[in-house]
Amino acid sequence: MRRLTPLLLVLALAACGGQPQKTAQSAQGGSLTWAIETQPVTLNPQQWSQNKARLLVFNQFDALVSRAEDGSFRPWLAKSWKVSEDGLTYTLHLRDDVTFHDGTKFDAAAVKANLDQFRVPGYNPQVLAIQLKAFDRAEVVGPATVKITLKEPDALFLDFLASPYAGQVSPKSLKNAKDVKFGGPDLVGTGPFVLNRYVQGQEIHYRRNPRYAWPPAGAAHQGPAHLAEITYRFLPEAAVRVGALTSGQVQVIEGVPATETALIRTDPSLTLLTSLNSGTAYSYYFNTTRPPFDDQRVREAFREAVDVDTVLKSVYQDTATRAWSVAGDKSPFYDATLKDAYGGDVAKANALLDAAGWKARDADGYRVKDGKRLTVREVASAPYVRDRRDVLAQAVQAQVKQNAGIDFQVRIVDQGSAQKALDEGQYELFGNSRGDSDVGAALNLILPTGGAINRTGYADPQVDGWLRAASATSDAAERKALYTKVQRKVVLDKAILFPLYVPADQIAAQRSVQGLGFDPASGTPASAYDVRIAT
């Protein structure tokens, strides 16, 4: 196994990726209203867990580095950095012209305070256990220089520094905010917009930060944001979002339903943009710790009973990309050889269930064994239900009943009720996708023995070893080889999950709105920094 290769990344802004020099532009002003599908469960970037909340996070907060679409890292609040030959020390040279919204200066002490915040008991134990598992300490070397020491090499550490988790929060507000874990107007960042109003269930409002002059490398302009203010309205119903756009109540929407894409494409006053997300595919994860999915034959039967192509066509009308692996197609580590390797064989599904002892049927046509119906339950948290996943579940539900006699039950509940059911193991199936820009970060959460969101209960020392080895090398080819082994083991050999589709984001807008786009790392809608209204 190769160690992290030496990286001397003196990445001055002018030398990054051959980017052309950009001159400062005067802000144009104007206000924008944007309807979004899901309400954020938190406004604190270090508590981030919803992929769709990413566009809000980077309005208010900046990360230490940014990530380009090709996977390379570029300067942001850190203007350059150096990684020691053994991969254990990261020395960050910070910008010295950055201030938080509360007027305090961004410096090395602030970076240390933000990293140390994760060690506050109960703050974010998942991140501390996974993304920061190798973190040892941060030291202030000088006002604009911080040294971060790891306990072991971690190829995913730079990805952490580019993620919302590394969104820099004013240390003053970390101490004084009324609800640090939720965030809100009194949790202060350095971003291009200042959050000044949040009305639960209704909207969130930002005003321009007039002092902003430190966008990430690759931004379309320099200086403050073009817009004077932006309001995001929470409209969970797809038809309501589209109606608000076409009636002029809002100028931008995201989460465009497949049923409305043709309407938007044919309307000359509207534009439609779409992008696949990074990270993992949306998959059903089988709870292998309890019947019936403790039997691999039943797991395979569930997958074989579903004609995924037909389901996706009916729900998404040819706008969805079918998934074949836990890694999404956008990831450089995606294993394309899994395509067509399983699924959609109804005869095989029934033969597997017969062999597993589920031979009898009740009056409703469901399979039974020892007097118990073949029932599998999914409990979904409402804030995470996007992309018509409720409708998708209904389509799968119909197929597994008709094709194999499986009783698939789905409940969509509030976050607290969903978490309680998961904690108590009261589920047989868990639906999930992750938007991490490096799929390795997601796999480290989902698959290892005792992983923070390992909802399958699957434990495999071999998979654990492959994941550890992939995190300890910066060699892309070696990482791909290791992640390919992981994918084939969990998808093909053990069938612990059922990939369905690769999440994508869609933006529809009035043609007068320009500068819209997607975060190059995640494929989710970018912040409003480059957005402007043509006059």
mmCIF file with all atom_site columns, N, CA and C in Angstrom, residues 210-259:
data_model
loop_
_atom_site.group_PDB
_atom_site.id
_atom_site.type_symbol
_atom_site.label_atom_id
_atom_site.label_alt_id
_atom_site.label_comp_id
_atom_site.label_asym_id
_atom_site.label_entity_id
_atom_site.label_seq_id
_atom_site.pdbx_PDB_ins_code
_atom_site.Cartn_x
_atom_site.Cartn_y
_atom_site.Cartn_z
_atom_site.occupancy
_atom_site.B_iso_or_equiv
_atom_site.pdbx_formal_charge
_atom_site.auth_seq_id
_atom_site.auth_comp_id
_atom_site.auth_asym_id
_atom_site.auth_atom_id
_atom_site.pdbx_PDB_model_num
ATOM 1   N N  . PRO A 1 210 ? -21.398 43.460 1.856   1.00 0.00 ? 210 PRO A N  1
ATOM 2   C CA . PRO A 1 210 ? -20.751 44.450 0.984   1.00 0.00 ? 210 PRO A CA 1
ATOM 3   C C  . PRO A 1 210 ? -19.227 44.390 1.030   1.00 0.00 ? 210 PRO A C  1
ATOM 4   N N  . ARG A 1 211 ? -18.659 43.717 2.050   1.00 0.00 ? 211 ARG A N  1
ATOM 5   C CA . ARG A 1 211 ? -17.203 43.659 2.184   1.00 0.00 ? 211 ARG A CA 1
ATOM 6   C C  . ARG A 1 211 ? -16.595 42.434 1.534   1.00 0.00 ? 211 ARG A C  1
ATOM 7   N N  . TYR A 1 212 ? -17.429 41.584 0.960   1.00 0.00 ? 212 TYR A N  1
ATOM 8   C CA . TYR A 1 212 ? -16.935 40.300 0.468   1.00 0.00 ? 212 TYR A CA 1
ATOM 9   C C  . TYR A 1 212 ? -15.961 40.481 -0.694  1.00 0.00 ? 212 TYR A C  1
ATOM 10  N N  . ALA A 1 213 ? -14.774 39.865 -0.561  1.00 0.00 ? 213 ALA A N  1
ATOM 11  C CA . ALA A 1 213 ? -13.750 39.994 -1.609  1.00 0.00 ? 213 ALA A CA 1
ATOM 12  C C  . ALA A 1 213 ? -12.859 38.762 -1.663  1.00 0.00 ? 213 ALA A C  1
ATOM 13  N N  . TRP A 1 214 ? -13.389 37.584 -1.288  1.00 0.00 ? 214 TRP A N  1
ATOM 14  C CA . TRP A 1 214 ? -12.545 36.388 -1.214  1.00 0.00 ? 214 TRP A CA 1
ATOM 15  C C  . TRP A 1 214 ? -13.300 35.147 -1.723  1.00 0.00 ? 214 TRP A C  1
ATOM 16  N N  . PRO A 1 215 ? -13.833 35.188 -2.945  1.00 0.00 ? 215 PRO A N  1
ATOM 17  C CA . PRO A 1 215 ? -14.510 34.007 -3.476  1.00 0.00 ? 215 PRO A CA 1
ATOM 18  C C  . PRO A 1 215 ? -13.508 32.891 -3.742  1.00 0.00 ? 215 PRO A C  1
ATOM 19  N N  . PRO A 1 216 ? -13.981 31.663 -3.900  1.00 0.00 ? 216 PRO A N  1
ATOM 20  C CA . PRO A 1 216 ? -13.062 30.565 -4.225  1.00 0.00 ? 216 PRO A CA 1
ATOM 21  C C  . PRO A 1 216 ? -12.474 30.744 -5.615  1.00 0.00 ? 216 PRO A C  1
ATOM 22  N N  . ALA A 1 217 ? -11.318 30.154 -5.824  1.00 0.00 ? 217 ALA A N  1
ATOM 23  C CA . ALA A 1 217 ? -10.721 30.172 -7.158  1.00 0.00 ? 217 ALA A CA 1
ATOM 24  C C  . ALA A 1 217 ? -11.704 29.568 -8.147  1.00 0.00 ? 217 ALA A C  1
ATOM 25  N N  . GLY A 1 218 ? -11.842 30.205 -9.305  1.00 0.00 ? 218 GLY A N  1
ATOM 26  C CA . GLY A 1 218 ? -12.764 29.718 -10.316 1.00 0.00 ? 218 GLY A CA 1
ATOM 27  C C  . GLY A 1 218 ? -14.096 30.430 -10.320 1.00 0.00 ? 218 GLY A C  1
ATOM 28  N N  . ALA A 1 219 ? -14.346 31.320 -9.357  1.00 0.00 ? 219 ALA A N  1
ATOM 29  C CA . ALA A 1 219 ? -15.598 32.085 -9.356  1.00 0.00 ? 219 ALA A CA 1
ATOM 30  C C  . ALA A 1 219 ? -15.668 32.957 -10.606 1.00 0.00 ? 219 ALA A C  1
ATOM 31  N N  . ALA A 1 220 ? -16.886 33.222 -11.054 1.00 0.00 ? 220 ALA A N  1
ATOM 32  C CA . ALA A 1 220 ? -17.074 33.974 -12.295 1.00 0.00 ? 220 ALA A CA 1
ATOM 33  C C  . ALA A 1 220 ? -16.778 35.460 -12.141 1.00 0.00 ? 220 ALA A C  1
ATOM 34  N N  . HIS A 1 221 ? -16.741 35.954 -10.922 1.00 0.00 ? 221 HIS A N  1
ATOM 35  C CA . HIS A 1 221 ? -16.400 37.361 -10.722 1.00 0.00 ? 221 HIS A CA 1
ATOM 36  C C  . HIS A 1 221 ? -15.738 37.531 -9.365  1.00 0.00 ? 221 HIS A C  1
ATOM 37  N N  . GLN A 1 222 ? -15.257 38.727 -9.106  1.00 0.00 ? 222 GLN A N  1
ATOM 38  C CA . GLN A 1 222 ? -14.639 39.059 -7.829  1.00 0.00 ? 222 GLN A CA 1
ATOM 39  C C  . GLN A 1 222 ? -15.501 40.113 -7.129  1.00 0.00 ? 222 GLN A C  1
ATOM 40  N N  . GLY A 1 223 ? -15.203 40.358 -5.854  1.00 0.00 ? 223 GLY A N  1
ATOM 41  C CA . GLY A 1 223 ? -15.940 41.379 -5.120  1.00 0.00 ? 223 GLY A CA 1
ATOM 42  C C  . GLY A 1 223 ? -17.254 40.861 -4.576  1.00 0.00 ? 223 GLY A C  1
ATOM 43  N N  . PRO A 1 224 ? -18.113 41.756 -4.095  1.00 0.00 ? 224 PRO A N  1
ATOM 44  C CA . PRO A 1 224 ? -19.387 41.344 -3.508  1.00 0.00 ? 224 PRO A CA 1
ATOM 45  C C  . PRO A 1 224 ? -20.289 40.639 -4.512  1.00 0.00 ? 224 PRO A C  1
ATOM 46  N N  . ALA A 1 225 ? -21.310 39.939 -3.994  1.00 0.00 ? 225 ALA A N  1
ATOM 47  C CA . ALA A 1 225 ? -22.299 39.290 -4.844  1.00 0.00 ? 225 ALA A CA 1
ATOM 48  C C  . ALA A 1 225 ? -23.049 40.327 -5.666  1.00 0.00 ? 225 ALA A C  1
ATOM 49  N N  . HIS A 1 226 ? -23.584 39.884 -6.795  1.00 0.00 ? 226 HIS A N  1
ATOM 50  C CA . HIS A 1 226 ? -24.358 40.794 -7.636  1.00 0.00 ? 226 HIS A CA 1
ATOM 51  C C  . HIS A 1 226 ? -25.676 41.191 -6.967  1.00 0.00 ? 226 HIS A C  1
ATOM 52  N N  . LEU A 1 227 ? -26.368 40.199 -6.383  1.00 0.00 ? 227 LEU A N  1
ATOM 53  C CA . LEU A 1 227 ? -27.689 40.450 -5.810  1.00 0.00 ? 227 LEU A CA 1
ATOM 54  C C  . LEU A 1 227 ? -27.578 41.199 -4.491  1.00 0.00 ? 227 LEU A C  1
ATOM 55  N N  . ALA A 1 228 ? -28.511 42.115 -4.278  1.00 0.00 ? 228 ALA A N  1
ATOM 56  C CA . ALA A 1 228 ? -28.571 42.825 -2.995  1.00 0.00 ? 228 ALA A CA 1
ATOM 57  C C  . ALA A 1 228 ? -29.203 41.963 -1.922  1.00 0.00 ? 228 ALA A C  1
ATOM 58  N N  . GLU A 1 229 ? -30.123 41.088 -2.323  1.00 0.00 ? 229 GLU A N  1
ATOM 59  C CA . GLU A 1 229 ? -30.781 40.214 -1.355  1.00 0.00 ? 229 GLU A CA 1
ATOM 60  C C  . GLU A 1 229 ? -31.390 39.015 -2.083  1.00 0.00 ? 229 GLU A C  1
ATOM 61  N N  . ILE A 1 230 ? -31.584 37.961 -1.342  1.00 0.00 ? 230 ILE A N  1
ATOM 62  C CA . ILE A 1 230 ? -32.201 36.766 -1.893  1.00 0.00 ? 230 ILE A CA 1
ATOM 63  C C  . ILE A 1 230 ? -33.053 36.104 -0.821  1.00 0.00 ? 230 ILE A C  1
ATOM 64  N N  . THR A 1 231 ? -34.235 35.671 -1.236  1.00 0.00 ? 231 THR A N  1
ATOM 65  C CA . THR A 1 231 ? -35.158 34.971 -0.350  1.00 0.00 ? 231 THR A CA 1
ATOM 66  C C  . THR A 1 231 ? -35.395 33.572 -0.887  1.00 0.00 ? 231 THR A C  1
ATOM 67  N N  . TYR A 1 232 ? -35.203 32.581 -0.034  1.00 0.00 ? 232 TYR A N  1
ATOM 68  C CA . TYR A 1 232 ? -35.521 31.201 -0.384  1.00 0.00 ? 232 TYR A CA 1
ATOM 69  C C  . TYR A 1 232 ? -36.834 30.836 0.305   1.00 0.00 ? 232 TYR A C  1
ATOM 70  N N  . ARG A 1 233 ? -37.807 30.458 -0.483  1.00 0.00 ? 233 ARG A N  1
ATOM 71  C CA . ARG A 1 233 ? -39.099 30.040 0.061   1.00 0.00 ? 233 ARG A CA 1
ATOM 72  C C  . ARG A 1 233 ? -39.174 28.523 0.100   1.00 0.00 ? 233 ARG A C  1
ATOM 73  N N  . PHE A 1 234 ? -39.696 27.976 1.191   1.00 0.00 ? 234 PHE A N  1
ATOM 74  C CA . PHE A 1 234 ? -39.810 26.532 1.342   1.00 0.00 ? 234 PHE A CA 1
ATOM 75  C C  . PHE A 1 234 ? -41.149 26.090 0.748   1.00 0.00 ? 234 PHE A C  1
ATOM 76  N N  . LEU A 1 235 ? -41.104 25.454 -0.416  1.00 0.00 ? 235 LEU A N  1
ATOM 77  C CA . LEU A 1 235 ? -42.312 24.964 -1.086  1.00 0.00 ? 235 LEU A CA 1
ATOM 78  C C  . LEU A 1 235 ? -42.114 23.484 -1.403  1.00 0.00 ? 235 LEU A C  1
ATOM 79  N N  . PRO A 1 236 ? -42.485 22.603 -0.490  1.00 0.00 ? 236 PRO A N  1
ATOM 80  C CA . PRO A 1 236 ? -42.213 21.177 -0.680  1.00 0.00 ? 236 PRO A CA 1
ATOM 81  C C  . PRO A 1 236 ? -43.011 20.526 -1.800  1.00 0.00 ? 236 PRO A C  1
ATOM 82  N N  . GLU A 1 237 ? -44.169 21.076 -2.151  1.00 0.00 ? 237 GLU A N  1
ATOM 83  C CA . GLU A 1 237 ? -44.988 20.487 -3.205  1.00 0.00 ? 237 GLU A CA 1
ATOM 84  C C  . GLU A 1 237 ? -44.467 20.917 -4.573  1.00 0.00 ? 237 GLU A C  1
ATOM 85  N N  . ALA A 1 238 ? -44.131 19.927 -5.408  1.00 0.00 ? 238 ALA A N  1
ATOM 86  C CA . ALA A 1 238 ? -43.533 20.222 -6.714  1.00 0.00 ? 238 ALA A CA 1
ATOM 87  C C  . ALA A 1 238 ? -44.443 21.082 -7.579  1.00 0.00 ? 238 ALA A C  1
ATOM 88  N N  . ALA A 1 239 ? -45.725 20.757 -7.602  1.00 0.00 ? 239 ALA A N  1
ATOM 89  C CA . ALA A 1 239 ? -46.654 21.520 -8.439  1.00 0.00 ? 239 ALA A CA 1
ATOM 90  C C  . ALA A 1 239 ? -46.754 22.968 -7.988  1.00 0.00 ? 239 ALA A C  1
ATOM 91  N N  . VAL A 1 240 ? -46.646 23.179 -6.683  1.00 0.00 ? 240 VAL A N  1
ATOM 92  C CA . VAL A 1 240 ? -46.709 24.542 -6.154  1.00 0.00 ? 240 VAL A CA 1
ATOM 93  C C  . VAL A 1 240 ? -45.463 25.330 -6.566  1.00 0.00 ? 240 VAL A C  1
ATOM 94  N N  . ARG A 1 241 ? -44.292 24.672 -6.526  1.00 0.00 ? 241 ARG A N  1
ATOM 95  C CA . ARG A 1 241 ? -43.068 25.354 -6.955  1.00 0.00 ? 241 ARG A CA 1
ATOM 96  C C  . ARG A 1 241 ? -43.149 25.767 -8.424  1.00 0.00 ? 241 ARG A C  1
ATOM 97  N N  . VAL A 1 242 ? -43.581 24.841 -9.265  1.00 0.00 ? 242 VAL A N  1
ATOM 98  C CA . VAL A 1 242 ? -43.673 25.146 -10.694 1.00 0.00 ? 242 VAL A CA 1
ATOM 99  C C  . VAL A 1 242 ? -44.707 26.251 -10.932 1.00 0.00 ? 242 VAL A C  1
ATOM 100 N N  . GLY A 1 243 ? -45.827 26.178 -10.250 1.00 0.00 ? 243 GLY A N  1
ATOM 101 C CA . GLY A 1 243 ? -46.845 27.217 -10.395 1.00 0.00 ? 243 GLY A CA 1
ATOM 102 C C  . GLY A 1 243 ? -46.344 28.581 -9.960  1.00 0.00 ? 243 GLY A C  1
ATOM 103 N N  . ALA A 1 244 ? -45.542 28.596 -8.888  1.00 0.00 ? 244 ALA A N  1
ATOM 104 C CA . ALA A 1 244 ? -44.982 29.865 -8.416  1.00 0.00 ? 244 ALA A CA 1
ATOM 105 C C  . ALA A 1 244 ? -44.023 30.452 -9.441  1.00 0.00 ? 244 ALA A C  1
ATOM 106 N N  . LEU A 1 245 ? -43.286 29.580 -10.141 1.00 0.00 ? 245 LEU A N  1
ATOM 107 C CA . LEU A 1 245 ? -42.366 30.067 -11.173 1.00 0.00 ? 245 LEU A CA 1
ATOM 108 C C  . LEU A 1 245 ? -43.112 30.598 -12.391 1.00 0.00 ? 245 LEU A C  1
ATOM 109 N N  . THR A 1 246 ? -44.045 29.828 -12.896 1.00 0.00 ? 246 THR A N  1
ATOM 110 C CA . THR A 1 246 ? -44.742 30.232 -14.119 1.00 0.00 ? 246 THR A CA 1
ATOM 111 C C  . THR A 1 246 ? -45.638 31.443 -13.901 1.00 0.00 ? 246 THR A C  1
ATOM 112 N N  . SER A 1 247 ? -46.074 31.664 -12.659 1.00 0.00 ? 247 SER A N  1
ATOM 113 C CA . SER A 1 247 ? -46.915 32.831 -12.363 1.00 0.00 ? 247 SER A CA 1
ATOM 114 C C  . SER A 1 247 ? -46.106 34.063 -11.991 1.00 0.00 ? 247 SER A C  1
ATOM 115 N N  . GLY A 1 248 ? -44.778 33.890 -11.870 1.00 0.00 ? 248 GLY A N  1
ATOM 116 C CA . GLY A 1 248 ? -43.919 35.023 -11.556 1.00 0.00 ? 248 GLY A CA 1
ATOM 117 C C  . GLY A 1 248 ? -43.784 35.327 -10.079 1.00 0.00 ? 248 GLY A C  1
ATOM 118 N N  . GLN A 1 249 ? -44.309 34.453 -9.208  1.00 0.00 ? 249 GLN A N  1
ATOM 119 C CA . GLN A 1 249 ? -44.163 34.689 -7.769  1.00 0.00 ? 249 GLN A CA 1
ATOM 120 C C  . GLN A 1 249 ? -42.726 34.466 -7.314  1.00 0.00 ? 249 GLN A C  1
ATOM 121 N N  . VAL A 1 250 ? -42.025 33.567 -7.995  1.00 0.00 ? 250 VAL A N  1
ATOM 122 C CA . VAL A 1 250 ? -40.608 33.349 -7.748  1.00 0.00 ? 250 VAL A CA 1
ATOM 123 C C  . VAL A 1 250 ? -39.892 33.364 -9.098  1.00 0.00 ? 250 VAL A C  1
ATOM 124 N N  . GLN A 1 251 ? -38.597 33.604 -9.050  1.00 0.00 ? 251 GLN A N  1
ATOM 125 C CA . GLN A 1 251 ? -37.832 33.658 -10.304 1.00 0.00 ? 251 GLN A CA 1
ATOM 126 C C  . GLN A 1 251 ? -37.022 32.393 -10.566 1.00 0.00 ? 251 GLN A C  1
ATOM 127 N N  . VAL A 1 252 ? -36.797 31.589 -9.511  1.00 0.00 ? 252 VAL A N  1
ATOM 128 C CA . VAL A 1 252 ? -36.011 30.368 -9.632  1.00 0.00 ? 252 VAL A CA 1
ATOM 129 C C  . VAL A 1 252 ? -36.651 29.282 -8.776  1.00 0.00 ? 252 VAL A C  1
ATOM 130 N N  . ILE A 1 253 ? -36.591 28.044 -9.264  1.00 0.00 ? 253 ILE A N  1
ATOM 131 C CA . ILE A 1 253 ? -36.972 26.903 -8.434  1.00 0.00 ? 253 ILE A CA 1
ATOM 132 C C  . ILE A 1 253 ? -35.933 25.804 -8.621  1.00 0.00 ? 253 ILE A C  1
ATOM 133 N N  . GLU A 1 254 ? -35.821 24.929 -7.635  1.00 0.00 ? 254 GLU A N  1
ATOM 134 C CA . GLU A 1 254 ? -35.037 23.705 -7.794  1.00 0.00 ? 254 GLU A CA 1
ATOM 135 C C  . GLU A 1 254 ? -35.958 22.541 -7.487  1.00 0.00 ? 254 GLU A C  1
ATOM 136 N N  . GLY A 1 255 ? -35.472 21.317 -7.785  1.00 0.00 ? 255 GLY A N  1
ATOM 137 C CA . GLY A 1 255 ? -36.334 20.165 -7.589  1.00 0.00 ? 255 GLY A CA 1
ATOM 138 C C  . GLY A 1 255 ? -37.467 20.149 -8.588  1.00 0.00 ? 255 GLY A C  1
ATOM 139 N N  . VAL A 1 256 ? -37.149 20.278 -9.876  1.00 0.00 ? 256 VAL A N  1
ATOM 140 C CA . VAL A 1 256 ? -38.164 20.305 -10.922 1.00 0.00 ? 256 VAL A CA 1
ATOM 141 C C  . VAL A 1 256 ? -38.672 18.885 -11.151 1.00 0.00 ? 256 VAL A C  1
ATOM 142 N N  . PRO A 1 257 ? -39.967 18.633 -11.012 1.00 0.00 ? 257 PRO A N  1
ATOM 143 C CA . PRO A 1 257 ? -40.470 17.274 -11.198 1.00 0.00 ? 257 PRO A CA 1
ATOM 144 C C  . PRO A 1 257 ? -40.424 16.859 -12.660 1.00 0.00 ? 257 PRO A C  1
ATOM 145 N N  . ALA A 1 258 ? -40.258 15.561 -12.887 1.00 0.00 ? 258 ALA A N  1
ATOM 146 C CA . ALA A 1 258 ? -40.178 15.049 -14.254 1.00 0.00 ? 258 ALA A CA 1
ATOM 147 C C  . ALA A 1 258 ? -41.431 15.362 -15.052 1.00 0.00 ? 258 ALA A C  1
ATOM 148 N N  . THR A 1 259 ? -42.566 15.428 -14.370 1.00 0.00 ? 259 THR A N  1
ATOM 149 C CA . THR A 1 259 ? -43.827 15.688 -15.062 1.00 0.00 ? 259 THR A CA 1
ATOM 150 C C  . THR A 1 259 ? -43.897 17.099 -15.636 1.00 0.00 ? 259 THR A C  1
#
